[in-house]
Tab-separated table of C-alpha atoms in Angstrom:
chain	number	residue	atom	x	y	z
A	1	MET	CA	58.789	-20.625	-42.144
A	2	LYS	CA	55.920	-20.597	-39.645
A	3	LEU	CA	57.372	-21.488	-36.263
A	4	CYS	CA	55.806	-22.077	-32.863
A	5	ALA	CA	56.790	-23.379	-29.458
A	6	VAL	CA	54.572	-25.432	-27.162
A	7	TYR	CA	55.589	-25.925	-23.541
A	8	TYR	CA	54.504	-27.157	-20.159
A	9	SER	CA	56.100	-25.823	-16.986
A	10	ARG	CA	55.457	-26.540	-13.343
A	11	SER	CA	58.317	-24.778	-11.531
A	12	GLY	CA	58.794	-21.999	-14.078
A	13	SER	CA	62.129	-23.168	-15.534
A	14	THR	CA	60.695	-24.414	-18.809
A	15	GLU	CA	58.494	-21.330	-19.079
A	16	LYS	CA	61.485	-18.965	-18.733
A	17	ILE	CA	63.403	-20.829	-21.451
A	18	ALA	CA	60.363	-21.038	-23.760
A	19	ALA	CA	59.409	-17.377	-23.371
A	20	ASN	CA	62.927	-16.083	-23.976
A	21	PHE	CA	63.310	-18.434	-26.956
A	22	ALA	CA	60.043	-17.212	-28.492
A	23	ASP	CA	60.933	-13.551	-27.880
A	24	SER	CA	64.410	-14.035	-29.365
A	25	ILE	CA	63.253	-15.730	-32.550
A	26	GLY	CA	59.732	-14.350	-33.009
A	27	ALA	CA	57.916	-17.665	-32.553
A	28	LYS	CA	54.287	-18.023	-31.526
A	29	LEU	CA	54.210	-19.411	-27.976
A	30	PHE	CA	51.601	-21.810	-26.584
A	31	LYS	CA	51.385	-22.883	-22.930
A	32	LEU	CA	49.893	-26.226	-21.908
A	33	GLU	CA	47.829	-25.911	-18.742
A	34	ASP	CA	46.518	-28.565	-16.388
A	35	GLU	CA	42.764	-29.060	-16.550
A	36	LYS	CA	42.636	-28.636	-12.775
A	37	PRO	CA	45.471	-26.347	-11.589
A	38	GLY	CA	47.248	-27.734	-8.554
A	39	LYS	CA	46.167	-31.275	-9.447
A	40	SER	CA	48.931	-32.018	-11.964
A	41	ILE	CA	50.073	-35.575	-12.404
A	42	SER	CA	53.803	-36.114	-12.678
A	43	GLY	CA	56.424	-38.652	-11.570
A	44	PHE	CA	54.573	-41.971	-11.536
A	45	SER	CA	52.486	-41.125	-14.610
A	46	ALA	CA	55.629	-40.017	-16.422
A	47	LEU	CA	57.299	-43.362	-15.618
A	48	LEU	CA	54.362	-45.144	-17.219
A	49	GLY	CA	54.305	-42.817	-20.249
A	50	LEU	CA	50.796	-41.687	-19.391
A	51	GLY	CA	49.124	-38.401	-20.123
A	52	SER	CA	47.468	-35.838	-17.893
A	53	PRO	CA	44.197	-33.932	-18.426
A	54	LEU	CA	44.841	-30.526	-20.000
A	55	LYS	CA	42.736	-27.402	-20.296
A	56	GLU	CA	40.983	-27.414	-23.659
A	57	PRO	CA	41.264	-26.363	-26.365
A	58	LEU	CA	44.787	-27.561	-26.935
A	59	PRO	CA	47.012	-25.331	-29.073
A	60	ASP	CA	46.188	-25.597	-32.778
A	61	VAL	CA	49.525	-26.177	-34.499
A	62	GLY	CA	48.012	-26.975	-37.903
A	63	GLY	CA	49.272	-23.777	-39.539
A	64	PHE	CA	52.863	-24.211	-38.393
A	65	GLU	CA	55.617	-26.003	-40.293
A	66	PHE	CA	58.189	-26.143	-37.468
A	67	LEU	CA	57.457	-26.809	-33.808
A	68	VAL	CA	59.645	-26.654	-30.737
A	69	LEU	CA	58.229	-28.747	-27.899
A	70	LEU	CA	59.582	-28.008	-24.412
A	71	THR	CA	58.877	-30.177	-21.396
A	72	PRO	CA	60.163	-30.690	-17.901
A	73	ILE	CA	61.682	-34.104	-17.339
A	74	PHE	CA	59.964	-36.134	-14.614
A	75	ALA	CA	61.625	-39.398	-13.560
A	76	TRP	CA	63.667	-39.543	-16.797
A	77	HIS	CA	60.558	-39.157	-18.973
A	78	PRO	CA	58.745	-36.270	-20.680
A	79	SER	CA	55.949	-34.795	-18.575
A	80	PRO	CA	52.505	-36.412	-18.722
A	81	GLN	CA	51.169	-33.058	-19.912
A	82	MET	CA	53.460	-33.110	-22.960
A	83	ASN	CA	52.536	-36.755	-23.553
A	84	THR	CA	48.885	-35.701	-23.786
A	85	PHE	CA	49.706	-32.939	-26.257
A	86	VAL	CA	51.861	-35.180	-28.471
A	87	ASN	CA	49.169	-37.865	-28.479
A	88	LYS	CA	46.389	-35.437	-29.437
A	89	ALA	CA	48.089	-32.880	-31.716
A	90	ASP	CA	48.419	-33.346	-35.455
A	91	LEU	CA	52.188	-33.612	-35.819
A	92	LYS	CA	52.152	-35.601	-39.066
A	93	GLY	CA	54.869	-34.358	-41.407
A	94	LYS	CA	55.872	-31.436	-39.189
A	95	SER	CA	59.498	-30.667	-38.381
A	96	VAL	CA	59.822	-30.865	-34.606
A	97	PHE	CA	62.679	-30.008	-32.248
A	98	LEU	CA	62.389	-31.452	-28.741
A	99	VAL	CA	63.644	-29.831	-25.547
A	100	GLY	CA	63.865	-31.397	-22.107
A	101	VAL	CA	64.413	-29.307	-18.982
A	102	GLY	CA	65.606	-31.342	-16.047
A	103	ALA	CA	67.662	-31.543	-12.917
A	104	GLY	CA	70.747	-32.774	-14.741
A	105	GLU	CA	72.935	-31.633	-17.590
A	106	ALA	CA	71.919	-34.595	-19.753
A	107	ASN	CA	68.742	-36.587	-20.081
A	108	GLU	CA	69.512	-38.843	-23.040
A	109	LYS	CA	67.019	-41.540	-22.028
A	110	ALA	CA	64.252	-38.981	-21.578
A	111	LEU	CA	64.976	-37.360	-24.936
A	112	LYS	CA	65.025	-40.778	-26.658
A	113	ARG	CA	61.628	-41.551	-25.136
A	114	PHE	CA	60.332	-38.119	-26.158
A	115	THR	CA	61.667	-38.649	-29.700
A	116	ALA	CA	60.009	-42.075	-30.005
A	117	LYS	CA	56.676	-40.642	-28.836
A	118	ALA	CA	56.836	-37.703	-31.289
A	119	GLU	CA	57.871	-39.941	-34.201
A	120	LYS	CA	55.028	-42.336	-33.409
A	121	ALA	CA	52.709	-39.320	-33.743
A	122	GLY	CA	54.109	-38.694	-37.235
A	123	ALA	CA	56.567	-35.886	-36.450
A	124	ASN	CA	59.887	-35.502	-38.230
A	125	VAL	CA	62.186	-34.963	-35.230
A	126	VAL	CA	65.063	-32.786	-36.440
A	127	GLY	CA	66.924	-32.514	-33.140
A	128	THR	CA	66.876	-32.535	-29.365
A	129	LYS	CA	68.448	-30.514	-26.584
A	130	ASN	CA	68.480	-30.743	-22.815
A	131	PHE	CA	68.794	-27.756	-20.510
A	132	LYS	CA	69.365	-27.765	-16.784
A	133	GLY	CA	66.441	-26.274	-14.897
A	134	LEU	CA	65.605	-25.312	-11.361
A	135	GLN	CA	67.100	-27.580	-8.704
A	136	MET	CA	65.448	-28.574	-5.443
A	137	LYS	CA	65.788	-25.923	-2.776
A	138	GLN	CA	66.609	-23.241	-5.374
A	139	ASP	CA	64.584	-20.151	-6.013
A	140	LEU	CA	63.735	-19.349	-9.633
A	141	LYS	CA	65.423	-15.955	-9.278
A	142	GLU	CA	68.743	-17.715	-8.493
A	143	VAL	CA	68.842	-19.388	-11.901
A	144	GLU	CA	66.846	-16.929	-13.993
A	145	SER	CA	69.861	-15.582	-15.914
A	146	VAL	CA	70.969	-19.134	-16.808
A	147	LEU	CA	67.454	-20.007	-18.000
A	148	LEU	CA	67.241	-16.858	-20.111
A	149	GLU	CA	70.609	-17.689	-21.666
A	150	SER	CA	69.311	-21.190	-22.426
A	151	GLY	CA	66.389	-19.590	-24.304
A	152	LYS	CA	68.807	-17.519	-26.396
A	153	GLN	CA	70.964	-20.572	-27.056
A	154	LEU	CA	67.882	-22.484	-28.227
A	155	ALA	CA	66.966	-19.608	-30.548
A	156	GLY	CA	70.424	-19.821	-32.141
A	157	ILE	CA	70.064	-23.578	-32.674
A	158	ILE	CA	66.632	-23.223	-34.267
A	159	GLU	CA	67.670	-20.267	-36.473
A	160	ARG	CA	70.390	-22.483	-37.984
A	161	LEU	CA	67.898	-25.315	-38.568
A	162	VAL	CA	65.219	-23.235	-40.300
A	163	GLN	CA	67.564	-21.391	-42.688
């Protein structure tokens, strides 16, 4: 099965998880980038469910059957950058697994919102998972081993789903 992962990361937490996941399972990895680096929109736009301008072209996921979408959680919502991708990508009929990376152990509300947005775009959401990311006043190096383990754990979950 053709598998890819699409992610957005601001602090690096989501990127560490996504990269280790892709390496562990052999998935194609796509990074969403802000149109104007350093000018990313986050908290308030996330609360409103808005998008954020991204560098074009967006990843072409047309040739993939299974997608893993990874986003930081801003104010209990998926990132505006991921909102833009979900709104613009052709997810119709694709199996999609959603991952939130946030300050807490659980982000049920955020994952429900993310699921609703992906399903509205035509995706078949087959599961969700939240991982704890970088906390305020932490350095990425302090939590790197935990993030890498989260990537391996995600690979195990997805391997079971695509069998």
